[in-house]
CSV table of C-alpha atoms and ligand atoms in Angstrom, one decimal:
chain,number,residue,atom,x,y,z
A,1,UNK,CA,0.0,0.0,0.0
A,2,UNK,CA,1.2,3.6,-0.7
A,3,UNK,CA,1.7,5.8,2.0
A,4,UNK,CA,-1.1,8.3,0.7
A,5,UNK,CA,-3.5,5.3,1.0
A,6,UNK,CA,-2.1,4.4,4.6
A,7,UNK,CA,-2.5,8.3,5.7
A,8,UNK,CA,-6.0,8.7,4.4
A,9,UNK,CA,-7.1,5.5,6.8
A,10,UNK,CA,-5.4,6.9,9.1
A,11,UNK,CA,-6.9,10.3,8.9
A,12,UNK,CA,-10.6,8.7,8.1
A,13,UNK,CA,-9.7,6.6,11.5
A,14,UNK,CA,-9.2,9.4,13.5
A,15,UNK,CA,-12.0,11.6,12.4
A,16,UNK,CA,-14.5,8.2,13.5
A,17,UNK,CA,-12.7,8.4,16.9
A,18,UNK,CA,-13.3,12.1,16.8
A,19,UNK,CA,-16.6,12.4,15.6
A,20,UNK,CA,-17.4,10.3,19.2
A,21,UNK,CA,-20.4,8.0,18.5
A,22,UNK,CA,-20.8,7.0,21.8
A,23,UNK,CA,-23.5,4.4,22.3
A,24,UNK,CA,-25.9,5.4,24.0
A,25,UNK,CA,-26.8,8.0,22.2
A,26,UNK,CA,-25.1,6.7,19.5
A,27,UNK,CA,-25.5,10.1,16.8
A,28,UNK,CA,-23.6,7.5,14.6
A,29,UNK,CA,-25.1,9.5,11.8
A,30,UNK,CA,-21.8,11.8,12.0
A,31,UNK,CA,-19.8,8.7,11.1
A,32,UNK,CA,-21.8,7.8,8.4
A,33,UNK,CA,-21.1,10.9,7.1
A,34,UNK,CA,-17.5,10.7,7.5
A,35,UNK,CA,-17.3,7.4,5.3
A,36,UNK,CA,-19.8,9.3,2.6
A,37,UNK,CA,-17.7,11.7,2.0
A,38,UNK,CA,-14.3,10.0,1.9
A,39,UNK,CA,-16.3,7.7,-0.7
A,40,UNK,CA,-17.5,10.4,-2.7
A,41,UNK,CA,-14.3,12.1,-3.1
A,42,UNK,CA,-13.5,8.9,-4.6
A,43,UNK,CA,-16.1,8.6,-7.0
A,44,UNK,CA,-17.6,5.5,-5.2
A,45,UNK,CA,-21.6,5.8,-4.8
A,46,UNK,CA,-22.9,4.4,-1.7
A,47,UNK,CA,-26.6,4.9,-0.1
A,48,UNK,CA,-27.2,5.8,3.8
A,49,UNK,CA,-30.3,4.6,5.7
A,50,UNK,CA,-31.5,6.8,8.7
A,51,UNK,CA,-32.9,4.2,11.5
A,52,UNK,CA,-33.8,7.0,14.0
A,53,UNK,CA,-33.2,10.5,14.4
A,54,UNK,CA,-29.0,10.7,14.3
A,55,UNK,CA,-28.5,6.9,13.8
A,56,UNK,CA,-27.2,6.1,10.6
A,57,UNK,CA,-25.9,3.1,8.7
A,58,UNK,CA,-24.3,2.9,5.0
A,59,UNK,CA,-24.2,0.5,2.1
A,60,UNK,CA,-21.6,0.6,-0.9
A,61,UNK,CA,-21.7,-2.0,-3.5
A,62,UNK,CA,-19.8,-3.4,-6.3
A,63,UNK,CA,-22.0,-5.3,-8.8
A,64,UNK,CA,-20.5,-9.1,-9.7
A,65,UNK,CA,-20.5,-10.1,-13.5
A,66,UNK,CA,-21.9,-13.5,-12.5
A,67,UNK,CA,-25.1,-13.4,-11.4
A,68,UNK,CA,-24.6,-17.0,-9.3
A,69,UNK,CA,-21.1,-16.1,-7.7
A,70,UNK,CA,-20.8,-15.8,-4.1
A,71,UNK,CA,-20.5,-12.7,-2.8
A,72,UNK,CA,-18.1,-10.7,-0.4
A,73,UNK,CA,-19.4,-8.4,2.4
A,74,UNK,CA,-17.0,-5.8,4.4
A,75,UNK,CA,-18.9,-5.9,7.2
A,76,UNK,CA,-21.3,-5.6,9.3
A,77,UNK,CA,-18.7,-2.9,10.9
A,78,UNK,CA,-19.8,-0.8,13.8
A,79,UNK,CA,-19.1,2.9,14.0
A,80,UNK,CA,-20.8,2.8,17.7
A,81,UNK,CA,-18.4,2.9,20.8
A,82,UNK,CA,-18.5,2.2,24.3
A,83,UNK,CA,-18.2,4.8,27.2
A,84,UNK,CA,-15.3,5.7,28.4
A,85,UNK,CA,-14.8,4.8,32.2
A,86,UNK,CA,-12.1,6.1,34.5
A,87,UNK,CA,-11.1,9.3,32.1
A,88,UNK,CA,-8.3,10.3,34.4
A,89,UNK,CA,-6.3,6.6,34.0
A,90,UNK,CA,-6.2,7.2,30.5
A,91,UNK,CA,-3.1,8.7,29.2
A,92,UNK,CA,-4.0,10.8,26.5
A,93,UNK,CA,-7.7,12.1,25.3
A,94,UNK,CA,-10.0,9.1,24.1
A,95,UNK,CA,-11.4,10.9,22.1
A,96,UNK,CA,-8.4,13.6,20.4
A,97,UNK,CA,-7.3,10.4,18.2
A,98,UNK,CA,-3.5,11.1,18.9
A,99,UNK,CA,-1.1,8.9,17.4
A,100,UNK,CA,2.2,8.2,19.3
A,101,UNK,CA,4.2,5.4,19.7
A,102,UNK,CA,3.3,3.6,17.0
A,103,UNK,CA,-0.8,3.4,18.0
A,104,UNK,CA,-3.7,5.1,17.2
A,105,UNK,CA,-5.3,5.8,20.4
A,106,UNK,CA,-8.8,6.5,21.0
A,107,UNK,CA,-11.9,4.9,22.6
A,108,UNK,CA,-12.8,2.3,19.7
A,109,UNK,CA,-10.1,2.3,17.8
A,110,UNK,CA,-10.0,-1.4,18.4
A,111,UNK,CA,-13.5,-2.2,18.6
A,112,UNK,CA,-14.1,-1.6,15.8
A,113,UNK,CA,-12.7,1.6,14.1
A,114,UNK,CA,-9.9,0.1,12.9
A,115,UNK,CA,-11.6,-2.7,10.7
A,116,UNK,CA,-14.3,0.1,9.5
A,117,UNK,CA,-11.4,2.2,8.0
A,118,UNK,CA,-9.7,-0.4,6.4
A,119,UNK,CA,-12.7,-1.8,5.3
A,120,UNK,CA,-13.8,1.4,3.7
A,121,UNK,CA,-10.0,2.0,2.2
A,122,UNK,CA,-10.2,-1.4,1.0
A,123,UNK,CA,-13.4,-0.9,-1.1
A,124,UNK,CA,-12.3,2.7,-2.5
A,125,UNK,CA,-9.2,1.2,-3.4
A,126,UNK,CA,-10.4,-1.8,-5.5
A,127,UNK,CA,-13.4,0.4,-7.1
A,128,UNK,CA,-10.4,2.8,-8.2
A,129,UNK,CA,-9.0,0.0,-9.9
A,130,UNK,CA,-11.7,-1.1,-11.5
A,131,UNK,CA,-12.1,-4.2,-9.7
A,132,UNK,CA,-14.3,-6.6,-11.5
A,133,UNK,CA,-15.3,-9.3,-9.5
A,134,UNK,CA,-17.2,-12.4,-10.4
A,135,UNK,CA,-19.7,-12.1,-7.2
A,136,UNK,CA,-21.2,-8.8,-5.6
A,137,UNK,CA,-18.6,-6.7,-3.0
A,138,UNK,CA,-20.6,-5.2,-0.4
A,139,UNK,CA,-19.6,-3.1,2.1
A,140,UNK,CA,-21.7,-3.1,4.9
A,141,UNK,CA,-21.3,-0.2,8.0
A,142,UNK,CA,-23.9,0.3,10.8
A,143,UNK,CA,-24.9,2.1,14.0
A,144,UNK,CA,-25.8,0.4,17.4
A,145,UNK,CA,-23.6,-2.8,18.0
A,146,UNK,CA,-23.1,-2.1,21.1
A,147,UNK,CA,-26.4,-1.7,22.4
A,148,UNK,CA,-27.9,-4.9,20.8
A,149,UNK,CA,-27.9,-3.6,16.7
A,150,UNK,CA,-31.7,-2.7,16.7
A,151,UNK,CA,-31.3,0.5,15.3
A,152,UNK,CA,-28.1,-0.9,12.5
A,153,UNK,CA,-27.5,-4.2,11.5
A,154,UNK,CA,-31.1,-5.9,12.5
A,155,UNK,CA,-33.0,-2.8,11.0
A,156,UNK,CA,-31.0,-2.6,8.1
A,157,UNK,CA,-32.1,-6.7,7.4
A,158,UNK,CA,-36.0,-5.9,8.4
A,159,UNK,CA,-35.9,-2.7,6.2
A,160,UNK,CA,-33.3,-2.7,3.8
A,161,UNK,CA,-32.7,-6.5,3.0
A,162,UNK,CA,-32.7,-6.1,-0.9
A,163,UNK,CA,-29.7,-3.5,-0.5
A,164,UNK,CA,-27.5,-6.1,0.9
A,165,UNK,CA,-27.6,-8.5,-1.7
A,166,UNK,CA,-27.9,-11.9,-0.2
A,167,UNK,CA,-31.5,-12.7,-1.0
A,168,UNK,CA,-31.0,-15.3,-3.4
A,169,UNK,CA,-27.2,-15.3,-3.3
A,170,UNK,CA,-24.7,-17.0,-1.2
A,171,UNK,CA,-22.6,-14.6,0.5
A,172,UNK,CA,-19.7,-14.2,3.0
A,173,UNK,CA,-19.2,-11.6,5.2
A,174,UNK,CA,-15.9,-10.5,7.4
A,175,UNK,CA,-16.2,-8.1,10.6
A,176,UNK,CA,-15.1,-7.6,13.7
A,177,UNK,CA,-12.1,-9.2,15.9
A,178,UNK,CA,-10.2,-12.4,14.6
A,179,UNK,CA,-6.7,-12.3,13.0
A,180,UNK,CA,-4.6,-12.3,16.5
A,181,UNK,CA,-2.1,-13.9,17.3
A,182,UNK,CA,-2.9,-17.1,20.0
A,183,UNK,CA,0.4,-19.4,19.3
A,184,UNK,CA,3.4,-18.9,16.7
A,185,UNK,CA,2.3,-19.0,13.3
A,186,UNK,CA,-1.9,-19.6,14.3
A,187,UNK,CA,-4.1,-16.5,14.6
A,188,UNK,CA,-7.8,-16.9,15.6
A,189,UNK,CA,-10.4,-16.3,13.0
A,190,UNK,CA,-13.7,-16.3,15.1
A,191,UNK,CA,-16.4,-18.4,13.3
A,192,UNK,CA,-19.4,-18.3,15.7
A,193,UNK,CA,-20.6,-16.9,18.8
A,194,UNK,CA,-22.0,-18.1,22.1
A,195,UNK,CA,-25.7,-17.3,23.1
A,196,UNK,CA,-26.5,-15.0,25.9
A,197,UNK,CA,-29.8,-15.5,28.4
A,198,UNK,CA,-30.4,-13.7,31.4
A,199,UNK,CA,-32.5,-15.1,33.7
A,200,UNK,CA,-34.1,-13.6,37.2
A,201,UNK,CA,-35.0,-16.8,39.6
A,202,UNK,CA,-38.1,-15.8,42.6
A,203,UNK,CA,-37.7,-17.9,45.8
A,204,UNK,CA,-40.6,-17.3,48.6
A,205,UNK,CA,-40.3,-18.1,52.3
A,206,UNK,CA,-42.5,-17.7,55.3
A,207,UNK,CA,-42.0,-15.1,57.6
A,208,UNK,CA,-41.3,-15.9,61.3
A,209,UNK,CA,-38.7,-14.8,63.9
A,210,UNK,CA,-35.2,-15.0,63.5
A,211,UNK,CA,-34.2,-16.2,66.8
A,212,UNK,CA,-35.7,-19.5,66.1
A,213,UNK,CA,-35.0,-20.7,62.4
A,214,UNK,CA,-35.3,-24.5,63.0
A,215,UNK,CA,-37.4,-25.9,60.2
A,216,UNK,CA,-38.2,-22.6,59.1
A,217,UNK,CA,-39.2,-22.1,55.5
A,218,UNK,CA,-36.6,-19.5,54.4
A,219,UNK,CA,-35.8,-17.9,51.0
A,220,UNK,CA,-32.3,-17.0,51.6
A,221,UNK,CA,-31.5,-20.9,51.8
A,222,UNK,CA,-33.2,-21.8,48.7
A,223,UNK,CA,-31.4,-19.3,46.6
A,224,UNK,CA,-28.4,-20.2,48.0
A,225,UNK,CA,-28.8,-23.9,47.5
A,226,UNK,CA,-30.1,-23.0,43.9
A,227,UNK,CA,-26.6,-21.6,43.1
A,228,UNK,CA,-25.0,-24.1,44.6
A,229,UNK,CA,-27.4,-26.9,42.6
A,230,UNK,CA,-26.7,-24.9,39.4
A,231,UNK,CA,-22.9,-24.6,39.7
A,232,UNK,CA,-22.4,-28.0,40.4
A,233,UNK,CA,-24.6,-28.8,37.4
A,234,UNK,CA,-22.5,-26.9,34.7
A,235,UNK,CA,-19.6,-28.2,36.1
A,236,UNK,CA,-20.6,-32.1,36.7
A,237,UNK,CA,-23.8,-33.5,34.9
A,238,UNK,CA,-24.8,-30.6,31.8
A,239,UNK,CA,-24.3,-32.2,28.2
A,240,UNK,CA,-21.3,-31.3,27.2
A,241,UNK,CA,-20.0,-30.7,23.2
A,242,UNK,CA,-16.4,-31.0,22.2
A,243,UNK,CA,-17.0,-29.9,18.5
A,244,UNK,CA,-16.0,-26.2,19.4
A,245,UNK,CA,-12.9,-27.7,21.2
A,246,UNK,CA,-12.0,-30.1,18.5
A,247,UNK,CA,-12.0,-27.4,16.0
A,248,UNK,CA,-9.5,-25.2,18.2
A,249,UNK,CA,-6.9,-28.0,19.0
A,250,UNK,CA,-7.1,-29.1,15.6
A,251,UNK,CA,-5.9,-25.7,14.0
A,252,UNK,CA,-3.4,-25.2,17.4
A,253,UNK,CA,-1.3,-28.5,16.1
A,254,UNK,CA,-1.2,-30.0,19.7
A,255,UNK,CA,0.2,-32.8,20.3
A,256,UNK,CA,-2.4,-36.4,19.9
A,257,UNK,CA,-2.3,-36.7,23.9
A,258,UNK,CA,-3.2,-33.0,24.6
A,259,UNK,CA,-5.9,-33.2,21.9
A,260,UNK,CA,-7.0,-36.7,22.8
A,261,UNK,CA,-7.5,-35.5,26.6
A,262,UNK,CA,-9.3,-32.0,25.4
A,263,UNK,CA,-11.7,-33.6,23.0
A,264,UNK,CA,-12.9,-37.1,25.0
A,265,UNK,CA,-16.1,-35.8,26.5
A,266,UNK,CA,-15.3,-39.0,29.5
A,267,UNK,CA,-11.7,-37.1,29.8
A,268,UNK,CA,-12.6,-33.3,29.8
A,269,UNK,CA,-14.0,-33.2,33.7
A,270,UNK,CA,-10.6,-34.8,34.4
A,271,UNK,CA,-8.3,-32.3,32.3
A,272,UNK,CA,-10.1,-29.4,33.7
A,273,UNK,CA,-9.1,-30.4,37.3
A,274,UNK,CA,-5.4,-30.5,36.0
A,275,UNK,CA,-5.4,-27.6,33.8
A,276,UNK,CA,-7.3,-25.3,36.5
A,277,UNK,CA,-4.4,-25.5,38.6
A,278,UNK,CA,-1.7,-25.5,36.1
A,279,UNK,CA,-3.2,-23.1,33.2
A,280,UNK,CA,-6.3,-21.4,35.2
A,281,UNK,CA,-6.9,-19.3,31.8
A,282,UNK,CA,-7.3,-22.4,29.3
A,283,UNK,CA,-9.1,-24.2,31.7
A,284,UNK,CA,-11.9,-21.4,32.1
A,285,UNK,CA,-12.1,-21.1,28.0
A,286,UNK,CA,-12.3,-25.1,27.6
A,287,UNK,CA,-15.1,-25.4,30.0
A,288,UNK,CA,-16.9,-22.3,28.2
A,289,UNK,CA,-16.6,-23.4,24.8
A,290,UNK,CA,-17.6,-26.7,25.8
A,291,UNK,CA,-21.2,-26.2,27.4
A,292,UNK,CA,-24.0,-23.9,28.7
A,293,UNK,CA,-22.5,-22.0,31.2
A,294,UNK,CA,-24.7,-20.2,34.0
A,295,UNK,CA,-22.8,-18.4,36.3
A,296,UNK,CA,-25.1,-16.8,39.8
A,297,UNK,CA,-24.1,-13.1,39.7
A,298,UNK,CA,-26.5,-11.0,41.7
A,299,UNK,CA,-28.7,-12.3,44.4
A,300,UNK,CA,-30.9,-10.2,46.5
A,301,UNK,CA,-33.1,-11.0,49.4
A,302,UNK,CA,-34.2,-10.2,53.2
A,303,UNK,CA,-36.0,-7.2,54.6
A,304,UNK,CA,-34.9,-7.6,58.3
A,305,UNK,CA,-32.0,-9.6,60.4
A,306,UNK,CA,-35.0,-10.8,62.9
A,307,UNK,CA,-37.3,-11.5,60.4
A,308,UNK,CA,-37.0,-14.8,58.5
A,309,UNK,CA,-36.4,-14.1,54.7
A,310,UNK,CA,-39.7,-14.3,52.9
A,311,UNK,CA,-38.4,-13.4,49.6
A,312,UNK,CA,-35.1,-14.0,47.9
A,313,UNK,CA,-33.6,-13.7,44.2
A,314,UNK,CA,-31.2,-14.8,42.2
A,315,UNK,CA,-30.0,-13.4,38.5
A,316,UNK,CA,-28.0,-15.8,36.3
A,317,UNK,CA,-25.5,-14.9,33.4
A,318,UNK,CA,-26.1,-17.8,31.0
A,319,UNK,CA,-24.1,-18.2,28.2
A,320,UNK,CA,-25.0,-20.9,25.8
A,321,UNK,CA,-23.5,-22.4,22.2
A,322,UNK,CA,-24.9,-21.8,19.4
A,323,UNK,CA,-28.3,-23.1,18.7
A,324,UNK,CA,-29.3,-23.5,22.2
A,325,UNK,CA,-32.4,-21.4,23.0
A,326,UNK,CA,-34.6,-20.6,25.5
A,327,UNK,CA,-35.8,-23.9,25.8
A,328,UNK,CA,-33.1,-25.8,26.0
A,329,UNK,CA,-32.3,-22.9,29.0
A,330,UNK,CA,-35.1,-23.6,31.3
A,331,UNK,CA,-35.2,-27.2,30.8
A,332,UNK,CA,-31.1,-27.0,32.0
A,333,UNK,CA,-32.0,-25.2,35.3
A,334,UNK,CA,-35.1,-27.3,36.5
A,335,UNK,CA,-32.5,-30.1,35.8
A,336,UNK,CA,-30.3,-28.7,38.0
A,337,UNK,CA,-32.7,-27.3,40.8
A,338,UNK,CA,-34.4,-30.8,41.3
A,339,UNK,CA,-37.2,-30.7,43.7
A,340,UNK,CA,-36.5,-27.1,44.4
A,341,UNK,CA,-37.8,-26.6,40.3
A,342,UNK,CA,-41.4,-27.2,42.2
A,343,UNK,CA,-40.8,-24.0,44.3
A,344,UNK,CA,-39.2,-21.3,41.8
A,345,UNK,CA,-40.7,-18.7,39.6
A,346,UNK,CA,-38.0,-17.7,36.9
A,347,UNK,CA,-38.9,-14.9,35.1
A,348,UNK,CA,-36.9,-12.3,32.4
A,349,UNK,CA,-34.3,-10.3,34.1
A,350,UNK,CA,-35.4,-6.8,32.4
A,351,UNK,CA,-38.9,-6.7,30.5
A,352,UNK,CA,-37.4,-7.0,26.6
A,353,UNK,CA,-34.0,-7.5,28.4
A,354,UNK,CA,-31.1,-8.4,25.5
A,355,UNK,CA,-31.0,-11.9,24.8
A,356,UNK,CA,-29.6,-13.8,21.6
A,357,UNK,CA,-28.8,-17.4,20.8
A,358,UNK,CA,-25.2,-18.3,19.8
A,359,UNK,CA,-24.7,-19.4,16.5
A,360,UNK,CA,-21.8,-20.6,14.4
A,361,UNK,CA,-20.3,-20.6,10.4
A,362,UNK,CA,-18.4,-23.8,9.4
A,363,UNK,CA,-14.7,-23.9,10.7
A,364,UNK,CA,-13.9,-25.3,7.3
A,365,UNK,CA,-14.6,-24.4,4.0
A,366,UNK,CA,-13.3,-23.4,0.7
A,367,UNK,CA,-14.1,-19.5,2.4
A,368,UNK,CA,-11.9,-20.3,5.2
A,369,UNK,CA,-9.2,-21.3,3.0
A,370,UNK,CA,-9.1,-17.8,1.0
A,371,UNK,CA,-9.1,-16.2,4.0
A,372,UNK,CA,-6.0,-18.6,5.3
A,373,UNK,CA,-4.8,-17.2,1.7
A,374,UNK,CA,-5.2,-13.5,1.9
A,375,UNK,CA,-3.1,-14.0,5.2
A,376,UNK,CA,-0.6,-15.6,4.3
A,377,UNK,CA,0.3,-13.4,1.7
A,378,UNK,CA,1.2,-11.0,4.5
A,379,UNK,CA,2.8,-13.7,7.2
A,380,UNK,CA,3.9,-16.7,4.9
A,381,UNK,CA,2.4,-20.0,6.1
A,382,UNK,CA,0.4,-17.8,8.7
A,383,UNK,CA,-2.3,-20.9,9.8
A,384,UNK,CA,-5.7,-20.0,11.0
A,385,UNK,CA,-7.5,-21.2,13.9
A,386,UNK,CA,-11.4,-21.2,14.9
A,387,UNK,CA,-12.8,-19.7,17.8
A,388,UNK,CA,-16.0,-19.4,19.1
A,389,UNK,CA,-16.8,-16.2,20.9
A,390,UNK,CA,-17.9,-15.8,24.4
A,391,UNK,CA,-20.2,-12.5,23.8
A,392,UNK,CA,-22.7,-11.3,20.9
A,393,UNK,CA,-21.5,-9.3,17.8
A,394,UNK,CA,-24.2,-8.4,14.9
A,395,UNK,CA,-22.4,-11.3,13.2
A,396,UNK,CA,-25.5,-13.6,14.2
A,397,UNK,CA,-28.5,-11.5,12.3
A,398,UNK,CA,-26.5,-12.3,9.2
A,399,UNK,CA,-25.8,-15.9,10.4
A,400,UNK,CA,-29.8,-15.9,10.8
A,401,UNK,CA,-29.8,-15.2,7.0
A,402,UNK,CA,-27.3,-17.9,5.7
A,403,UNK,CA,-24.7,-16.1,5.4
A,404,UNK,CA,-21.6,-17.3,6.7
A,405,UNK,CA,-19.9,-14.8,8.9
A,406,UNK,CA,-16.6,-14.3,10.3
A,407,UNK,CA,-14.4,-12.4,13.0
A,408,UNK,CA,-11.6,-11.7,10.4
A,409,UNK,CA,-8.9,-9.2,10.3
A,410,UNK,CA,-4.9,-9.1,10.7
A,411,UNK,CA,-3.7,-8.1,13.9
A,412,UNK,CA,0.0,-7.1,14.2
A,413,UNK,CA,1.6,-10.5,15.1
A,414,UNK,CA,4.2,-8.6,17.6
A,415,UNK,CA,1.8,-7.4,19.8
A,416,UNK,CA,0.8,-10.3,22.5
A,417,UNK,CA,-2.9,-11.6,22.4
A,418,UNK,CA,-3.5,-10.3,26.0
A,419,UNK,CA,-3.1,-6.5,25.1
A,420,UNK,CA,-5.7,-6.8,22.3
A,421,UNK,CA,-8.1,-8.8,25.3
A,422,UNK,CA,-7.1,-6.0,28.0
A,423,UNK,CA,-7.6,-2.8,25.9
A,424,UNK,CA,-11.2,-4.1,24.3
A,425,UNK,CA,-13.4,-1.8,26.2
A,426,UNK,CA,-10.8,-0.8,28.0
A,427,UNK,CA,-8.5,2.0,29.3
A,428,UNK,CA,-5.9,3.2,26.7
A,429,UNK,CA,-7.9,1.6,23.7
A,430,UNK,CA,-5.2,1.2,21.0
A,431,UNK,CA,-4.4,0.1,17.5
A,432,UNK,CA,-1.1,-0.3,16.3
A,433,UNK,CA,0.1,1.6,12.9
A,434,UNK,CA,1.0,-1.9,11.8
A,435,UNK,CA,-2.3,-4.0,12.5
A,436,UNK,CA,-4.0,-1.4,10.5
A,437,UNK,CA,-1.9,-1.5,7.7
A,438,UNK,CA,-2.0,-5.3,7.7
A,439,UNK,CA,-6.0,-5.4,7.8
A,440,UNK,CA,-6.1,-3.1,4.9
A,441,UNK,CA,-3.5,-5.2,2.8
A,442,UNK,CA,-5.9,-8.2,4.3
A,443,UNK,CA,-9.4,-7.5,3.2
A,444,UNK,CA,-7.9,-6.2,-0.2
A,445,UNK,CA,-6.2,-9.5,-0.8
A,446,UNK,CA,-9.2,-11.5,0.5
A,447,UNK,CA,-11.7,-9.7,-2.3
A,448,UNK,CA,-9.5,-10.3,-5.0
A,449,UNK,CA,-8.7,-13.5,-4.2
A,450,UNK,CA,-12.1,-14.9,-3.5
A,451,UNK,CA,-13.6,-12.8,-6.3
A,452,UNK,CA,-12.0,-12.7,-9.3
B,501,ZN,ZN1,-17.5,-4.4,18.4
């Protein structure tokens, strides 16, 4: 890439982290603007679609010259960003977009700014040159990921669906995270995402006085048993899948005992008791990947310390894999509660609280294998690895509509996979000059490879 083409991403990049689309409110409309006009002064049309007042979202497209090609879609990329928290431990303005050191830095330059840039960069650049590709190139930004994608990627499907070219098409799309670095040589593509359900469970007790609790019929106890009864039961006696797992050790090249002892179902309680005391980290991401999880994190109960405990609740994070749904949910936790099922009222956490179910795109396929290529044309025999994520990206309302969608981008090799974990959401969000140089050259090489 020339360097004008490096320092107009850059510049587009920081004007995104400038123009502050902070979600809630969002006012990505300013974004969208952004991106308009860079396009236009390149001669590339595009269409914007207003989903509120302020909340916008943008389509570009590049018509295939077969009709029954598969397409590409950049996207969908988020120009939404979280808050910023703790403002005084950050070392320079979040929102300035300084560059020093080698970084961009700015709230959202990893999540996601970074990949809209190049994205958009990526586009102008192959529209300048005339880029005919066999199947339709669609570049794809929106509003609101962060606050569930009603007012960006899901509208955009309910409203819009024509524009994005996949009615009768298969298409493939690339967005956010993916392409870092997890072992020498393997980067993580991420090729599905875990479900997320969050459920509110209602003991009731009798009320009586505290200074004689024998045999009394108390609330507190139940929900505390309940969380006992339900961690036990994720741990011990829920089904478990290895697919996810198999997939992972597969790409990571381990060794046939180390895969063998990961991807036994009868093994995996045993290797998690070795590995939580050896490698605490892997054994928390096996266990994930391989089940429903439901994790107790709030309870709430009581009125008085002499007053036996007529009430008492307990809110559950429950993360499950894809294609588990609500069913499958509450089925799992009168499992777990036994007779205590009888005596529980479980309920919604929030009225319309944010809820999805996981869902995945095949770890193999002749997709995956251009996208191993467009990689390696950057880190020569570069090998890619699947990974299933833990929380919910707007990847899954285009899963929903066949098209296979992927975590995709190439993340400087140099910089260790914890930073990228630690400063997602976090203080000092950064993106180094090289990752963004290598996701442009990235999503280039991966539309002329898989297109033409
Ligand atoms: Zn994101």
């Amino acid at each position: 890439m020339s360097d004008s083409v490096l320092d107009e991403t850059f510049s587009l990049l920081t004007e995104l982290i400038q123009n502050k689309c902070v979600n809630p409110p969002g006012d990505e409309m300013k974004s969208i603007k952004s991106i308009e006009k860079f396009l236009k002064k390149k001669g590339v049309n595009c269409k914007t679609f207003e989903s509120a007042p302020n909340r916008g979202n943008l389509v570009a497209k590049i018509e295939g010259l077969e009709k029954n090609h598969p397409g590409l879609i950049f996207g969908p990329s988020h120009v939404d960003v979280v808050p910023v928290t703790k403002l005084e431990d950050w070392d320079v303005d979040p929102f300035a977009g300084v560059i020093k050191d080698g970084y961009i830095w700015g709230r959202g330059t990893l999540d996601m700014l970074f990949i809209v840039a190049t994205q958009v960069q990526a586009f102008a650049k192959l529209h300048k040159e005339n880029f005919e590709p066999k199947g339709d190139l669609v570049l794809f930004i929106v509003a609101d990921e962060e606050c569930g994608g009603m007012y960006g990627a899901k509208w955009m499907i309910d409203n819009h669906f024509e524009e994005l070219g996949f009615k009768n098409k298969k298409m493939y799309a690339v967005t956010e995270s993916g392409g870092i670095t997890i072992a020498p040589g393997k980067l993580i593509f991420i090729n599905g995402e875990k479900g997320i359900f969050l459920k509110r469970l209602k003991f009731k007790g009798t009320p009586g006085h505290g200074s004689m609790p024998y045999a009394s019929n108390n609330a507190i106890l139940k929900a505390s048993k309940a969380a006992t009864l339900l961690s036990d039961y994720c741990d011990k006696k829920i089904p478990v899948n290895t697919q996810y797992l198999s997939d992972l050790v597969k790409g990571m090249d381990m060794n046939f005992l180390t895969r063998f002892m990961i991807t036994k179902k009868k093994l995996l309680p045993f290797t998690l008791k070795i590995l939580k005391k050896r490698k605490p980290e892997m054994a928390k991401l096996l266990h994930a990947l391989s089940r429903m999880t439901i994790s107790p994190n709030i309870v709430k109960g009581g009125t008085k310390t002499n007053i036996i405990a007529t009430d008492a609740q307990l809110v559950l994070d429950i993360r499950t894999l894809p294609g588990q749904d609500e069913k499958y949910v509450i089925s799992h936790i009168k499992k777990a509660l036994g007779n205590l099922a009888e005596e529980v009222e479980i309920v919604e956490v929030e009225e319309g609280g944010f809820k999805s179910i996981g869902s995945a795109s095949p770890a193999n396929s002749d997709f995956v294998i251009m996208m191993e290529k467009a990689i390696q044309k950057e880190i020569p025999n570069a090998k890619l690895v699947p990974l299933v994520a833990m929380g919910a990206t707007d990847g899954r309302f285009l899963r929903e509509q066949n098209v296979d969608t992927y975590g995709y981008s190439l993340c400087d090799p140099d910089v260790p996979m914890n930073e990228y974990i630690e400063l997602i959401h976090g203080i000092n969000e950064r993106i180094s000059i090289k990752t963004i140089e290598l996701s442009l050259r990235v999503y280039y090489n991966l539309a002329k490879e898989f297109l033409t």
